[in-house]
Amino acid sequence: MAGIMYGIGVGPGDPELMTIKAVKRIRDLKVIAIPHKDKEICTSYQIARQAVPEIEEKECLCLHMPMTKDQEALRKSHEEAADAVIARLQLGEDVGFLTLGDVSIYSTFAYLAERVVKEGYEIRLVSGIPSFCAAAARLDLSLVTGSEELHIIPASYQISDALKLPGVKVLMKAGRQIEAVKEEIKKNGLSAVMVENCGMEEERIYKSLDEIPETAGYYSLLIVR
Amino acid sequence: MAGIMYGIGVGPGDPELMTIKAVKRIRDLKVIAIPHKDKEICTSYQIARQAVPEIEEKECLCLHMPMTKDQEALRKSHEEAADAVIARLQLGEDVGFLTLGDVSIYSTFAYLAERVVKEGYEIRLVSGIPSFCAAAARLDLSLVTGSEELHIIPASYQISDALKLPGVKVLMKAGRQIEAVKEEIKKNGLSAVMVENCGMEEERIYKSLDEIPETAGYYSLLIVR
């Protein structure tokens, strides 16, 4: 019988934000796949290791999945990674792919899953805490109540239309464009708070737009209202 | 020293979707508050009990917080509930308020927190898996990838503008208006899947708009694209 590929969300950084289900699943699996060449510097692996030390005894399938906007390079790396997983599924081995935050929200797991399913194999998703929930908790803030809408916007693309939406806007991965993002928020007369590297060692919190610096890391998340 | 009020997200239904942090926090607390008169029929309490059986030995502060759109009745019940919590904080006792899904997204905790903070007490939030992440996982679906936007819409209010947004739309608590919601989705030429009572015993899954019935429970969530 062919193996199953599990997508496992490990949450945004704090290992205690992993779910009981994710911990159990990792314990039960023999093969763990990560979107990185080196587990020692792979964020999702390092989070999981703190909650499930036994992960060190498992085989680690290190998939090279560089972050790039070059569509052809992306397609090729997703294809090669999926093929490496499929080779194990064919042997009847289950594979658990670790992903930062939740597995259904902006995870590279989606690309692997598409190909793995197309080739006739089964997948299962194990939810993780999304970064925007953890960032709100870190700030002791509610994101939305009652009839408010919540909009999750990948801020490395354009944001000017999104900022005009009613309700609360979460700008994900805003780090690289932070200057332009701040400018646009100001122009719309909105306020913002920011968490950089939520739940990680290098976490930093900014409680107003004015506090937000001119440079910020990739894992920077703004809550705008 | 005054106590702290913890808002604890227990996830949408499956007790294994509780985080390690939520389990530990509940174990450490002596007083657990719930938004219900009776813990035996309080959903968040029943979820937590399955993951943390020791909860039964703790004092349960049963707060009467009925769901209503009557603003005056809501304000009064929130105020009374907050006052009951504050009475314990004044005694130096920590109180953990259980909430379905994540504590920062459409949780009654927000109303309690507002009053508790105003009265000078500390709060802390413990994240939980939001229902839309769990619903996507239950369907083995990714919600969003790359540059796609994700819009979380409380469907018990109006949805026609929201359905015109780019990206993926999650309609929360669509049950009571399900006929009108289906009609509106069809009118916009969109497709939808639905999970009713995600992770609970009475869970039901509908993989297309046509499968979705004419009546549905309160905890019904649609993923529209």
Short mmCIF file of C-alpha atoms in Angstrom, two decimals:
data_model
loop_
_atom_site.label_atom_id
_atom_site.label_comp_id
_atom_site.label_asym_id
_atom_site.label_seq_id
_atom_site.Cartn_x
_atom_site.Cartn_y
_atom_site.Cartn_z
CA MET A 1 0.00 0.00 0.00
CA ALA A 2 1.29 3.44 -0.93
CA GLY A 3 2.26 5.91 1.76
CA ILE A 4 0.41 9.13 2.64
CA MET A 5 1.96 12.61 2.57
CA TYR A 6 1.07 14.64 5.69
CA GLY A 7 1.35 18.42 5.68
CA ILE A 8 2.05 19.44 9.27
CA GLY A 9 1.73 23.04 10.45
CA VAL A 10 4.16 23.70 13.32
CA GLY A 11 2.84 27.20 14.13
CA PRO A 12 4.75 30.47 13.79
CA GLY A 13 7.66 30.00 16.18
CA ASP A 14 6.84 29.16 19.81
CA PRO A 15 7.06 25.33 20.01
CA GLU A 16 4.26 25.32 22.62
CA LEU A 17 1.93 26.61 19.89
CA MET A 18 2.16 23.22 18.17
CA THR A 19 -1.03 21.17 18.43
CA ILE A 20 -1.30 17.81 20.18
CA LYS A 21 -2.11 16.35 16.75
CA ALA A 22 1.06 17.71 15.11
CA VAL A 23 3.21 16.38 17.94
CA LYS A 24 1.60 12.92 17.75
CA ARG A 25 1.86 12.79 13.98
CA ILE A 26 5.57 13.65 14.00
CA ARG A 27 6.18 11.02 16.71
CA ASP A 28 4.43 8.36 14.62
CA LEU A 29 6.24 9.08 11.34
CA LYS A 30 9.59 7.65 10.25
CA VAL A 31 10.31 10.13 7.45
CA ILE A 32 10.12 13.91 7.96
CA ALA A 33 10.46 16.22 4.93
CA ILE A 34 11.48 19.87 5.18
CA PRO A 35 11.62 22.67 2.57
CA HIS A 36 15.33 23.26 3.13
CA LYS A 37 18.73 21.75 2.30
CA ASP A 38 19.85 21.83 5.92
CA LYS A 39 17.71 20.93 8.94
CA GLU A 40 20.01 22.86 11.27
CA ILE A 41 18.90 26.15 9.73
CA CYS A 42 15.36 25.15 8.70
CA THR A 43 12.90 27.19 10.82
CA SER A 44 10.02 24.70 10.84
CA TYR A 45 12.38 21.83 11.77
CA GLN A 46 13.89 23.81 14.62
CA ILE A 47 10.43 24.65 16.01
CA ALA A 48 9.32 21.00 15.84
CA ARG A 49 12.56 19.78 17.44
CA GLN A 50 11.92 21.80 20.58
CA ALA A 51 8.48 20.21 21.08
CA VAL A 52 9.36 16.73 19.77
CA PRO A 53 13.04 15.96 20.49
CA GLU A 54 12.55 12.43 19.06
CA ILE A 55 12.43 14.03 15.62
CA GLU A 56 16.25 13.82 15.63
CA GLU A 57 16.09 10.02 15.36
CA LYS A 58 13.96 10.15 12.22
CA GLU A 59 15.10 10.25 8.64
CA CYS A 60 15.03 13.84 7.38
CA LEU A 61 14.23 14.32 3.70
CA CYS A 62 15.80 17.71 2.93
CA LEU A 63 14.06 19.23 -0.09
CA HIS A 64 15.61 22.20 -1.81
CA MET A 65 12.76 24.71 -2.22
CA PRO A 66 14.24 28.21 -2.60
CA MET A 67 11.92 31.23 -2.27
CA THR A 68 11.88 33.05 -5.62
CA LYS A 69 9.39 34.83 -7.88
CA ASP A 70 10.99 33.18 -10.95
CA GLN A 71 8.06 31.00 -12.00
CA GLU A 72 10.14 28.50 -13.96
CA ALA A 73 12.66 27.98 -11.15
CA LEU A 74 9.77 27.59 -8.69
CA ARG A 75 8.00 25.04 -10.87
CA LYS A 76 11.18 23.01 -11.23
CA SER A 77 12.00 22.98 -7.51
CA HIS A 78 8.42 22.05 -6.57
CA GLU A 79 8.48 19.24 -9.13
CA GLU A 80 11.78 17.82 -7.91
CA ALA A 81 10.66 18.05 -4.27
CA ALA A 82 7.35 16.32 -5.05
CA ASP A 83 9.17 13.57 -6.94
CA ALA A 84 11.47 12.95 -3.97
CA VAL A 85 8.42 12.57 -1.72
CA ILE A 86 6.60 10.37 -4.25
CA ALA A 87 9.60 8.01 -4.37
CA ARG A 88 9.06 7.35 -0.64
CA LEU A 89 5.26 7.06 -0.93
CA GLN A 90 5.79 4.41 -3.62
CA LEU A 91 7.81 2.37 -1.10
CA GLY A 92 4.77 2.46 1.21
CA GLU A 93 6.36 5.01 3.56
CA ASP A 94 4.37 7.90 5.03
CA VAL A 95 6.09 11.28 4.79
CA GLY A 96 5.41 14.29 7.04
CA PHE A 97 6.20 17.67 5.47
CA LEU A 98 6.79 20.41 8.08
CA THR A 99 5.56 23.89 7.40
CA LEU A 100 5.66 27.18 9.33
CA GLY A 101 2.31 28.49 10.65
CA ASP A 102 -0.75 26.73 9.22
CA VAL A 103 -0.46 24.28 6.34
CA SER A 104 -3.40 25.71 4.36
CA ILE A 105 -2.24 29.35 4.34
CA TYR A 106 0.64 30.35 2.00
CA SER A 107 2.48 27.08 2.52
CA THR A 108 4.76 25.50 -0.09
CA PHE A 109 2.97 22.29 0.90
CA ALA A 110 0.18 23.32 -1.53
CA TYR A 111 2.49 22.91 -4.54
CA LEU A 112 3.77 19.52 -3.42
CA ALA A 113 0.22 18.42 -2.62
CA GLU A 114 -1.03 19.36 -6.09
CA ARG A 115 1.52 17.11 -7.78
CA VAL A 116 1.30 14.29 -5.25
CA VAL A 117 -2.51 14.15 -5.59
CA LYS A 118 -2.25 14.31 -9.40
CA GLU A 119 0.02 11.27 -9.30
CA GLY A 120 -2.68 9.40 -7.39
CA TYR A 121 -1.35 9.55 -3.82
CA GLU A 122 -3.20 10.56 -0.67
CA ILE A 123 -2.49 13.66 1.39
CA ARG A 124 -3.67 14.80 4.85
CA LEU A 125 -3.38 18.21 6.44
CA VAL A 126 -2.61 18.85 10.11
CA SER A 127 -3.49 22.44 11.06
CA GLY A 128 -1.10 24.84 12.76
CA ILE A 129 -1.58 28.24 14.43
CA PRO A 130 -1.34 30.92 11.69
CA SER A 131 1.15 33.72 12.32
CA PHE A 132 -1.57 36.38 12.45
CA CYS A 133 -3.36 34.66 15.34
CA ALA A 134 -0.10 34.34 17.26
CA ALA A 135 0.85 37.97 16.53
CA ALA A 136 -2.52 39.17 17.88
CA ALA A 137 -2.06 37.02 20.99
CA ARG A 138 1.47 38.35 21.46
CA LEU A 139 0.01 41.89 21.44
CA ASP A 140 -2.95 40.89 23.70
CA LEU A 141 -5.19 42.14 20.89
CA SER A 142 -8.38 40.86 19.34
CA LEU A 143 -8.26 40.85 15.55
CA VAL A 144 -12.00 40.99 14.81
CA THR A 145 -15.36 40.93 16.61
CA GLY A 146 -19.01 40.86 15.57
CA SER A 147 -19.59 41.91 11.98
CA GLU A 148 -15.98 43.03 11.23
CA GLU A 149 -14.25 41.50 8.21
CA LEU A 150 -10.68 40.16 8.36
CA HIS A 151 -8.51 40.41 5.24
CA ILE A 152 -5.23 38.51 4.93
CA ILE A 153 -3.03 40.19 2.33
CA PRO A 154 0.38 39.00 1.07
CA ALA A 155 2.15 42.37 1.26
CA SER A 156 5.00 41.47 -1.04
CA TYR A 157 2.51 42.14 -3.83
CA GLN A 158 0.45 45.33 -4.18
CA ILE A 159 -1.59 46.51 -1.20
CA SER A 160 -3.27 49.78 -2.11
CA ASP A 161 -6.67 48.26 -3.01
CA ALA A 162 -6.58 45.98 0.01
CA LEU A 163 -6.01 48.86 2.43
CA LYS A 164 -9.33 50.38 1.30
CA LEU A 165 -11.29 47.31 2.45
CA PRO A 166 -13.53 47.59 5.53
CA GLY A 167 -12.50 45.80 8.73
CA VAL A 168 -9.04 44.62 9.73
CA LYS A 169 -6.18 44.05 7.30
CA VAL A 170 -3.30 41.70 8.06
CA LEU A 171 -0.25 42.34 5.87
CA MET A 172 1.91 39.21 5.70
CA LYS A 173 5.64 39.16 4.97
CA ALA A 174 5.73 42.93 4.67
CA GLY A 175 9.41 43.17 5.68
CA ARG A 176 11.10 43.70 2.35
CA GLN A 177 8.74 46.51 1.28
CA ILE A 178 8.32 48.05 4.71
CA GLU A 179 8.98 51.66 3.68
CA ALA A 180 6.42 51.61 0.89
CA VAL A 181 3.95 49.74 3.11
CA LYS A 182 4.25 52.36 5.90
CA GLU A 183 3.79 55.15 3.37
CA GLU A 184 0.63 53.55 1.97
CA ILE A 185 -0.88 52.97 5.44
CA LYS A 186 -0.22 56.60 6.37
CA LYS A 187 -1.77 57.81 3.11
CA ASN A 188 -4.96 55.92 3.95
CA GLY A 189 -5.14 57.42 7.45
CA LEU A 190 -4.94 54.00 9.11
CA SER A 191 -3.08 52.76 12.19
CA ALA A 192 -0.86 49.70 12.44
CA VAL A 193 1.01 47.45 14.84
CA MET A 194 3.76 45.05 13.77
CA VAL A 195 5.33 41.83 15.01
CA GLU A 196 8.66 40.73 13.53
CA ASN A 197 9.66 37.05 13.89
CA CYS A 198 6.64 36.24 16.08
CA GLY A 199 7.40 33.64 18.74
CA MET A 200 11.04 33.32 17.67
CA GLU A 201 14.16 34.38 19.56
CA GLU A 202 14.55 37.54 17.48
CA GLU A 203 10.94 38.62 18.03
CA ARG A 204 10.30 42.36 18.07
CA ILE A 205 7.05 44.22 18.67
CA TYR A 206 6.08 47.68 17.38
CA LYS A 207 2.92 49.16 18.88
CA SER A 208 2.37 52.03 16.43
CA LEU A 209 3.15 52.99 12.84
CA ASP A 210 5.75 55.52 14.04
CA GLU A 211 7.67 52.84 15.98
CA ILE A 212 8.02 50.62 12.89
CA PRO A 213 11.60 50.91 11.55
CA GLU A 214 12.74 51.55 7.97
CA THR A 215 14.09 48.02 7.57
CA ALA A 216 12.43 44.81 8.77
CA GLY A 217 12.90 41.06 8.41
CA TYR A 218 10.99 38.80 6.01
CA TYR A 219 8.71 37.44 8.76
CA SER A 220 7.14 40.79 9.60
CA LEU A 221 3.39 41.00 10.00
CA LEU A 222 1.30 44.15 10.31
CA ILE A 223 -2.20 44.43 11.73
CA VAL A 224 -3.87 47.47 10.16
CA ARG A 225 -7.19 49.06 11.09
CA MET B 1 -1.15 40.85 43.52
CA ALA B 2 -4.16 40.83 41.18
CA GLY B 3 -4.85 37.82 39.00
CA ILE B 4 -4.54 37.66 35.20
CA MET B 5 -7.36 36.75 32.81
CA TYR B 6 -6.24 34.28 30.15
CA GLY B 7 -8.20 33.88 26.92
CA ILE B 8 -7.63 30.31 25.77
CA GLY B 9 -8.53 29.15 22.26
CA VAL B 10 -9.44 25.45 22.29
CA GLY B 11 -9.69 25.08 18.49
CA PRO B 12 -12.82 24.27 16.51
CA GLY B 13 -13.77 20.84 17.82
CA ASP B 14 -11.17 18.07 17.62
CA PRO B 15 -9.47 18.08 21.07
CA GLU B 16 -6.17 17.08 19.42
CA LEU B 17 -6.18 20.48 17.71
CA MET B 18 -5.56 22.13 21.07
CA THR B 19 -2.04 23.52 21.43
CA ILE B 20 0.50 22.35 23.99
CA LYS B 21 0.29 25.86 25.47
CA ALA B 22 -3.50 25.74 25.93
CA VAL B 23 -3.29 22.33 27.62
CA LYS B 24 -0.54 23.49 29.99
CA ARG B 25 -2.34 26.72 30.82
CA ILE B 26 -5.58 24.92 31.68
CA ARG B 27 -3.65 22.42 33.86
CA ASP B 28 -1.99 25.29 35.76
CA LEU B 29 -5.16 27.27 36.44
CA LYS B 30 -7.54 26.79 39.35
CA VAL B 31 -10.48 28.74 37.93
CA ILE B 32 -11.86 28.12 34.42
CA ALA B 33 -14.51 30.46 33.01
CA ILE B 34 -16.89 29.51 30.20
CA PRO B 35 -19.43 31.55 28.19
CA HIS B 36 -22.31 29.30 29.22
CA LYS B 37 -24.61 28.56 32.16
CA ASP B 38 -23.91 24.82 32.04
CA LYS B 39 -20.50 23.24 31.39
CA GLU B 40 -22.15 19.97 30.33
CA ILE B 41 -23.48 21.60 27.19
CA CYS B 42 -20.76 24.22 26.67
CA THR B 43 -18.88 23.34 23.45
CA SER B 44 -15.50 24.85 24.39
CA TYR B 45 -15.57 23.15 27.82
CA GLN B 46 -16.40 19.78 26.27
CA ILE B 47 -13.51 20.09 23.79
CA ALA B 48 -11.05 21.02 26.55
CA ARG B 49 -12.27 18.21 28.81
CA GLN B 50 -11.32 15.59 26.24
CA ALA B 51 -7.72 16.85 26.04
CA VAL B 52 -7.37 17.84 29.72
CA PRO B 53 -9.54 15.56 31.91
CA GLU B 54 -8.16 17.30 35.05
CA ILE B 55 -10.32 20.28 34.12
CA GLU B 56 -13.16 18.50 35.98
CA GLU B 57 -11.41 19.09 39.30
CA LYS B 58 -11.20 22.85 38.76
CA GLU B 59 -13.70 25.46 39.74
CA CYS B 60 -15.86 26.37 36.73
CA LEU B 61 -17.08 29.95 36.56
CA CYS B 62 -20.19 29.64 34.36
CA LEU B 63 -20.89 33.00 32.72
CA HIS B 64 -24.24 33.59 31.08
CA MET B 65 -23.38 35.10 27.67
CA PRO B 66 -26.31 34.50 25.30
CA MET B 67 -25.79 35.07 21.56
CA THR B 68 -28.07 37.90 20.47
CA LYS B 69 -27.98 40.92 18.15
CA ASP B 70 -29.80 43.02 20.81
CA GLN B 71 -26.98 45.45 21.61
CA GLU B 72 -28.32 46.39 25.05
CA ALA B 73 -28.77 42.78 26.16
CA LEU B 74 -25.26 41.98 24.84
CA ARG B 75 -23.67 44.91 26.67
CA LYS B 76 -25.36 43.90 29.91
CA SER B 77 -24.33 40.24 29.70
CA HIS B 78 -20.73 41.16 28.80
CA GLU B 79 -20.61 43.58 31.71
CA GLU B 80 -21.93 41.06 34.20
CA ALA B 81 -19.58 38.37 32.95
CA ALA B 82 -16.58 40.71 33.15
CA ASP B 83 -17.55 41.74 36.68
CA ALA B 84 -17.73 38.09 37.76
CA VAL B 85 -14.20 37.55 36.38
CA ILE B 86 -12.90 40.79 37.93
CA ALA B 87 -14.19 39.67 41.35
CA ARG B 88 -11.81 36.70 41.11
CA LEU B 89 -8.89 38.72 39.75
CA GLN B 90 -9.26 41.04 42.75
CA LEU B 91 -8.76 38.03 45.02
CA GLY B 92 -5.45 37.38 43.25
CA GLU B 93 -6.80 34.39 41.33
CA ASP B 94 -5.95 33.81 37.66
CA VAL B 95 -8.95 32.97 35.46
CA GLY B 96 -8.82 31.10 32.14
CA PHE B 97 -11.68 31.87 29.76
CA LEU B 98 -12.25 29.08 27.20
CA THR B 99 -13.23 30.01 23.68
CA LEU B 100 -13.97 28.03 20.51
CA GLY B 101 -11.40 28.31 17.67
CA ASP B 102 -8.87 31.12 18.11
CA VAL B 103 -9.24 33.70 20.86
CA SER B 104 -8.50 36.72 18.61
CA ILE B 105 -11.10 35.93 15.91
CA TYR B 106 -14.80 36.60 16.67
CA SER B 107 -14.48 35.52 20.29
CA THR B 108 -16.65 36.87 23.10
CA PHE B 109 -13.36 37.07 25.00
CA ALA B 110 -12.76 40.42 23.26
CA TYR B 111 -15.67 42.05 25.09
CA LEU B 112 -14.59 40.71 28.47
CA ALA B 113 -11.00 41.75 27.75
CA GLU B 114 -12.02 45.31 26.94
CA ARG B 115 -13.70 45.78 30.30
CA VAL B 116 -11.09 43.86 32.29
CA VAL B 117 -8.26 45.95 30.80
CA LYS B 118 -10.22 49.16 31.39
CA GLU B 119 -10.52 48.25 35.06
CA GLY B 120 -6.72 47.93 35.21
CA TYR B 121 -6.24 44.16 35.10
CA GLU B 122 -3.88 42.18 32.88
CA ILE B 123 -4.95 39.80 30.12
CA ARG B 124 -3.05 37.21 28.06
CA LEU B 125 -4.15 35.42 24.92
CA VAL B 126 -3.41 31.77 24.11
CA SER B 127 -3.97 31.08 20.40
CA GLY B 128 -6.17 28.29 19.06
CA ILE B 129 -6.64 26.80 15.58
CA PRO B 130 -9.27 28.91 13.75
CA SER B 131 -12.21 27.00 12.28
CA PHE B 132 -11.29 27.96 8.70
CA CYS B 133 -7.84 26.35 8.97
CA ALA B 134 -9.35 23.18 10.39
CA ALA B 135 -12.07 23.12 7.72
CA ALA B 136 -9.46 23.40 4.96
CA ALA B 137 -7.45 20.59 6.57
CA ARG B 138 -10.58 18.45 6.89
CA LEU B 139 -11.11 18.88 3.12
CA ASP B 140 -7.38 18.35 2.35
CA LEU B 141 -7.46 21.77 0.70
CA SER B 142 -5.10 24.71 0.65
CA LEU B 143 -6.86 27.99 1.30
CA VAL B 144 -4.39 30.38 -0.35
CA THR B 145 -0.98 30.34 -2.06
CA GLY B 146 1.40 32.98 -3.45
CA SER B 147 -0.23 36.33 -4.07
CA GLU B 148 -3.84 35.24 -3.32
CA GLU B 149 -5.79 37.21 -0.73
CA LEU B 150 -7.85 35.53 2.00
CA HIS B 151 -11.01 37.24 3.24
CA ILE B 152 -12.78 36.13 6.41
CA ILE B 153 -16.40 37.29 6.32
CA PRO B 154 -19.03 36.92 9.07
CA ALA B 155 -21.86 35.68 6.86
CA SER B 156 -24.65 36.43 9.28
CA TYR B 157 -24.28 40.02 8.03
CA GLN B 158 -24.33 41.07 4.37
CA ILE B 159 -22.00 39.27 1.95
CA SER B 160 -22.63 40.63 -1.56
CA ASP B 161 -19.70 43.11 -1.57
CA ALA B 162 -17.37 40.56 0.00
CA LEU B 163 -18.08 37.95 -2.68
CA LYS B 164 -16.75 40.37 -5.30
CA LEU B 165 -13.31 40.49 -3.66
CA PRO B 166 -10.35 38.78 -5.37
CA GLY B 167 -8.91 35.62 -3.84
CA VAL B 168 -10.57 33.22 -1.43
CA LYS B 169 -13.58 34.08 0.72
CA VAL B 170 -14.38 32.25 3.95
CA LEU B 171 -17.97 32.73 5.08
CA MET B 172 -18.26 32.09 8.82
CA LYS B 173 -21.43 31.00 10.63
CA ALA B 174 -23.39 30.96 7.40
CA GLY B 175 -25.88 28.36 8.64
CA ARG B 176 -28.89 30.47 9.47
CA GLN B 177 -28.85 32.31 6.12
CA ILE B 178 -27.71 29.37 4.01
CA GLU B 179 -30.36 29.70 1.28
CA ALA B 180 -29.60 33.37 0.64
CA VAL B 181 -25.86 32.67 0.83
CA LYS B 182 -26.08 29.89 -1.79
CA GLU B 183 -28.12 32.13 -4.06
CA GLU B 184 -25.57 34.96 -3.81
CA ILE B 185 -22.61 32.64 -4.52
CA LYS B 186 -24.40 31.24 -7.59
CA LYS B 187 -25.21 34.76 -8.82
CA ASN B 188 -21.49 35.62 -8.69
CA GLY B 189 -20.52 32.50 -10.65
CA LEU B 190 -18.35 31.20 -7.80
CA SER B 191 -17.85 27.71 -6.38
CA ALA B 192 -18.02 26.67 -2.73
CA VAL B 193 -17.36 23.85 -0.31
CA MET B 194 -18.82 23.69 3.19
CA VAL B 195 -18.00 22.10 6.54
CA GLU B 196 -20.70 21.94 9.21
CA ASN B 197 -19.61 21.44 12.85
CA CYS B 198 -15.96 20.95 11.87
CA GLY B 199 -14.17 18.43 14.09
CA MET B 200 -17.28 17.72 16.15
CA GLU B 201 -19.34 14.54 16.30
CA GLU B 202 -22.02 15.96 14.01
CA GLU B 203 -19.50 17.07 11.37
CA ARG B 204 -20.72 17.05 7.77
CA ILE B 205 -18.83 17.90 4.60
CA TYR B 206 -20.25 19.25 1.33
CA LYS B 207 -17.86 19.29 -1.60
CA SER B 208 -19.84 21.49 -3.99
CA LEU B 209 -22.47 24.23 -3.94
CA ASP B 210 -25.10 21.76 -5.21
CA GLU B 211 -24.47 19.38 -2.30
CA ILE B 212 -25.07 22.10 0.30
CA PRO B 213 -28.55 21.59 1.85
CA GLU B 214 -31.30 24.19 2.33
CA THR B 215 -30.88 24.17 6.11
CA ALA B 216 -27.60 24.10 8.03
CA GLY B 217 -26.38 24.47 11.61
CA TYR B 218 -24.94 27.64 13.15
CA TYR B 219 -21.33 26.38 12.91
CA SER B 220 -21.29 26.12 9.11
CA LEU B 221 -18.32 27.49 7.22
CA LEU B 222 -18.05 27.96 3.45
CA ILE B 223 -14.85 28.30 1.45
CA VAL B 224 -15.67 30.24 -1.73
CA ARG B 225 -13.45 30.85 -4.76
#
